[in-house]
């Protein structure tokens, strides 16, 4: 075995919440008369809620106070959480579930390393509430990806050294975070095309040939 543990990003790797993030930010931006589209949304992948708002506000002429920004983040999050209510176990693909089970059967420890403060709610919606050996998420970090904190914490929760863990990511910021923390990474989507990634994957099941 090349690794003893695998740390998975959540949004864009285990599940596809991107469209909900997009709809929720779009509704907030529309309410403020701020232009927002899918291309701008792509820049929000792996980025914290507060940093995402700053990216959206690049198109806003008004200077907003910290309280106004907080209110906008709460507005976006309440729309997002409402949309997450639509998620069910059916949103967990058979390929992802079968691969996770195969890695577990090999004896690997499995963890989540996500910037999201909604990670535990999403895992519950997917029927994965108690599945992972550790969950490191937006509620236990002070610095977001590309800072390695979320993955370093996940490895600590597992009592593993970074060199023994593989990080799975769909965002460049996540690949950078893995590298900065001393982790190898496996990339999907835009992360697969990123030169800093250790292994490029075309689908989730490719993991079985890497670990
Ligand atoms: C990441 C997403 O997983 O979590 C980002 O890729 C999102 O788009 C970030 O902004 C924070 O999520 P949340 O749920 O705490 O607003
Ligand atoms: Mg992601």
Coordinates of C-alpha atoms and ligand atoms in Angstrom, one line a residue:
X1 CA 0.0 0.0 0.0
X2 CA 1.4 3.4 -0.9
X3 CA -0.6 5.3 1.8
X4 CA -2.2 4.6 5.1
X5 CA -5.0 7.1 4.8
X6 CA -7.0 9.1 2.3
X7 CA -8.3 12.6 3.0
X8 CA -11.1 13.7 0.7
X9 CA -12.3 17.2 -0.1
X10 CA -16.1 17.2 0.0
X11 CA -17.6 19.7 -2.4
X12 CA -16.7 18.6 -6.0
X13 CA -15.1 15.3 -4.9
X14 CA -17.6 13.2 -2.8
X15 CA -20.6 15.2 -3.9
X16 CA -21.7 18.0 -6.3
X17 CA -22.9 21.0 -4.3
X18 CA -21.4 23.5 -6.8
X19 CA -24.8 24.2 -8.3
X20 CA -26.3 24.9 -4.9
X21 CA -23.4 27.3 -4.1
X22 CA -23.9 28.9 -7.4
X23 CA -27.7 29.4 -7.0
X24 CA -27.3 30.7 -3.5
X25 CA -24.5 33.2 -4.4
X26 CA -26.5 34.2 -7.6
X27 CA -29.6 35.0 -5.6
X28 CA -27.6 37.1 -3.1
X29 CA -25.8 38.9 -6.0
X30 CA -29.0 39.5 -7.8
X31 CA -30.6 41.0 -4.7
X32 CA -27.6 43.5 -4.6
X33 CA -27.7 44.2 -8.3
X34 CA -24.1 42.7 -8.6
X35 CA -23.2 40.8 -11.8
X36 CA -22.3 37.2 -11.2
X37 CA -21.9 34.3 -13.6
X38 CA -20.6 30.7 -13.8
X39 CA -17.1 31.8 -14.7
X40 CA -16.9 33.9 -11.6
X41 CA -18.4 31.0 -9.7
X42 CA -15.5 28.8 -10.8
X43 CA -13.1 31.0 -8.9
X44 CA -15.0 30.2 -5.7
X45 CA -14.1 26.5 -5.7
X46 CA -12.3 25.5 -2.5
X47 CA -12.4 29.1 -1.3
X48 CA -13.9 30.0 2.1
X49 CA -17.3 31.7 2.4
X50 CA -15.7 35.1 3.4
X51 CA -13.2 35.0 0.5
X52 CA -15.9 34.0 -1.9
X53 CA -17.9 37.1 -0.9
X54 CA -14.9 39.3 -1.5
X55 CA -14.5 37.9 -5.1
X56 CA -18.2 38.6 -5.8
X57 CA -17.9 42.1 -4.4
X58 CA -15.1 42.9 -6.9
X59 CA -18.1 43.8 -9.1
X60 CA -19.8 46.0 -6.5
X61 CA -19.2 49.7 -6.5
X62 CA -20.3 50.3 -2.9
X63 CA -17.9 49.9 0.0
X64 CA -19.6 47.6 2.6
X65 CA -19.1 47.5 6.3
X66 CA -18.1 44.3 8.1
X67 CA -21.7 44.0 9.4
X68 CA -23.2 44.3 5.9
X69 CA -20.8 41.6 4.7
X70 CA -21.7 39.3 7.5
X71 CA -25.4 39.8 6.7
X72 CA -24.8 38.9 3.0
X73 CA -22.9 35.7 4.0
X74 CA -25.8 34.8 6.3
X75 CA -28.3 35.5 3.4
X76 CA -26.3 33.3 1.1
X77 CA -25.8 30.5 3.6
X78 CA -29.5 30.3 4.5
X79 CA -30.4 29.9 0.8
X80 CA -27.6 27.3 0.5
X81 CA -28.8 25.3 3.5
X82 CA -32.3 25.4 2.2
X83 CA -31.1 24.0 -1.1
X84 CA -29.1 21.3 0.7
X85 CA -32.5 20.1 1.9
X86 CA -33.0 18.7 -1.6
X87 CA -29.9 16.4 -1.2
X88 CA -30.5 12.7 -0.4
X89 CA -28.5 9.4 -0.3
X90 CA -29.3 9.2 -4.1
X91 CA -26.8 12.1 -4.6
X92 CA -24.0 9.8 -3.5
X93 CA -22.9 8.2 -6.7
X94 CA -22.5 4.4 -6.9
X95 CA -18.9 4.9 -8.1
X96 CA -17.9 7.0 -5.1
X97 CA -19.6 4.7 -2.5
X98 CA -18.1 1.6 -4.1
X99 CA -14.6 3.1 -4.2
X100 CA -14.8 4.3 -0.6
X101 CA -15.8 0.8 0.5
X102 CA -13.0 -0.7 -1.5
X103 CA -10.4 1.6 0.0
X104 CA -11.7 0.9 3.5
X105 CA -11.6 -2.9 2.8
X106 CA -7.9 -2.4 2.0
X107 CA -7.4 -1.1 5.5
X108 CA -7.0 2.6 4.7
X109 CA -8.3 5.2 7.1
X110 CA -10.6 7.7 5.4
X111 CA -11.2 11.3 6.4
X112 CA -12.8 14.5 5.1
X113 CA -10.8 17.8 4.7
X114 CA -13.3 20.5 3.6
X115 CA -13.4 24.3 4.0
X116 CA -17.1 24.1 4.4
X117 CA -18.9 24.8 7.7
X118 CA -21.8 22.8 6.3
X119 CA -19.7 19.6 5.8
X120 CA -21.4 17.6 8.6
X121 CA -24.9 18.5 7.3
X122 CA -23.9 17.4 3.8
X123 CA -22.5 14.1 5.1
X124 CA -25.7 13.5 6.9
X125 CA -27.8 14.2 3.8
X126 CA -25.7 11.7 1.8
X127 CA -26.0 9.0 4.5
X128 CA -22.3 9.3 5.4
X129 CA -22.8 10.8 8.9
X130 CA -20.7 8.2 10.7
X131 CA -18.8 6.8 7.8
X132 CA -15.4 8.6 8.0
X133 CA -12.7 8.0 10.6
X134 CA -12.3 11.8 11.0
X135 CA -13.9 15.0 9.7
X136 CA -11.8 18.2 9.5
X137 CA -13.9 21.1 8.2
X138 CA -14.6 24.8 8.2
X139 CA -15.6 24.6 11.9
X140 CA -12.1 23.6 13.1
X141 CA -9.8 25.9 11.1
X142 CA -8.7 29.5 11.2
X143 CA -7.1 29.6 7.7
X144 CA -8.7 28.3 4.5
X145 CA -7.1 26.5 1.5
X146 CA -4.5 27.1 0.1
X147 CA -3.3 27.1 3.7
X148 CA -2.7 23.4 4.7
X149 CA -4.5 23.7 8.1
X150 CA -7.6 21.7 7.2
X151 CA -5.5 18.7 5.9
X152 CA -2.9 19.0 8.7
X153 CA -5.8 18.8 11.2
X154 CA -7.4 15.8 9.4
X155 CA -4.0 14.0 9.6
X156 CA -3.8 14.9 13.3
X157 CA -7.3 13.5 14.0
X158 CA -6.2 10.3 12.3
X159 CA -2.9 10.2 14.2
X160 CA -1.1 10.0 10.8
X161 CA 1.9 11.8 9.3
X162 CA 1.2 13.8 6.1
X163 CA 3.5 11.6 4.1
X164 CA 1.3 8.6 4.9
X165 CA -1.9 10.4 3.6
X166 CA -3.1 11.1 0.1
X167 CA -5.4 14.2 -0.4
X168 CA -8.1 14.0 -3.1
X169 CA -9.1 17.4 -4.5
X170 CA -11.0 19.1 -7.3
X171 CA -9.6 22.6 -6.7
X172 CA -6.2 24.1 -7.4
X173 CA -6.4 25.8 -4.0
X174 CA -6.8 22.4 -2.4
X175 CA -3.8 20.9 -4.4
X176 CA -1.7 23.9 -3.2
X177 CA -2.9 23.3 0.4
X178 CA -1.9 19.6 0.2
X179 CA 1.5 20.4 -1.2
X180 CA 2.1 23.1 1.4
X181 CA 1.3 20.5 4.2
X182 CA 3.6 17.8 2.8
X183 CA 0.8 15.6 1.3
X184 CA 0.7 14.0 -2.1
X185 CA -2.5 14.7 -3.9
X186 CA -4.9 13.2 -6.5
X187 CA -6.8 15.6 -8.6
X188 CA -10.2 15.5 -10.4
X189 CA -11.5 18.1 -12.9
X190 CA -9.5 21.3 -12.9
X191 CA -7.2 19.9 -10.2
X192 CA -6.3 17.0 -12.6
X193 CA -5.1 19.5 -15.1
X194 CA -3.0 21.4 -12.6
X195 CA 0.8 20.8 -12.8
X196 CA 1.2 20.8 -8.9
X197 CA -1.0 17.7 -8.5
X198 CA 0.8 14.3 -7.8
X199 CA -1.7 12.1 -9.7
X200 CA -4.2 13.2 -12.3
X201 CA -7.5 11.2 -12.3
X202 CA -10.2 11.1 -14.9
X203 CA -12.7 9.6 -12.5
X204 CA -13.1 8.8 -8.7
X205 CA -12.6 5.1 -9.2
X206 CA -9.0 5.7 -10.4
X207 CA -8.1 6.0 -6.7
X208 CA -8.1 2.2 -6.4
X209 CA -5.1 2.1 -8.7
X210 CA -3.2 4.9 -6.9
X211 CA -3.4 3.8 -3.2
Ligands
LIG1 C1 -15.8 24.6 -0.1 C2 -16.4 25.0 -1.4 O1 -15.8 23.2 0.0 O2 -16.4 25.2 1.0 C3 -16.5 26.6 -1.5 O3 -15.7 24.5 -2.5 C4 -17.2 27.1 -0.3 O4 -17.1 26.9 -2.7 C5 -16.5 26.6 0.9 O5 -17.2 28.5 -0.3 C6 -17.1 27.1 2.2 O6 -18.4 26.5 2.3 P1 -19.5 26.9 3.4 O7 -20.5 25.8 3.2 O8 -18.9 27.0 4.7 O9 -20.1 28.2 3.0
LIG2 MG1 -13.8 21.0 -3.8

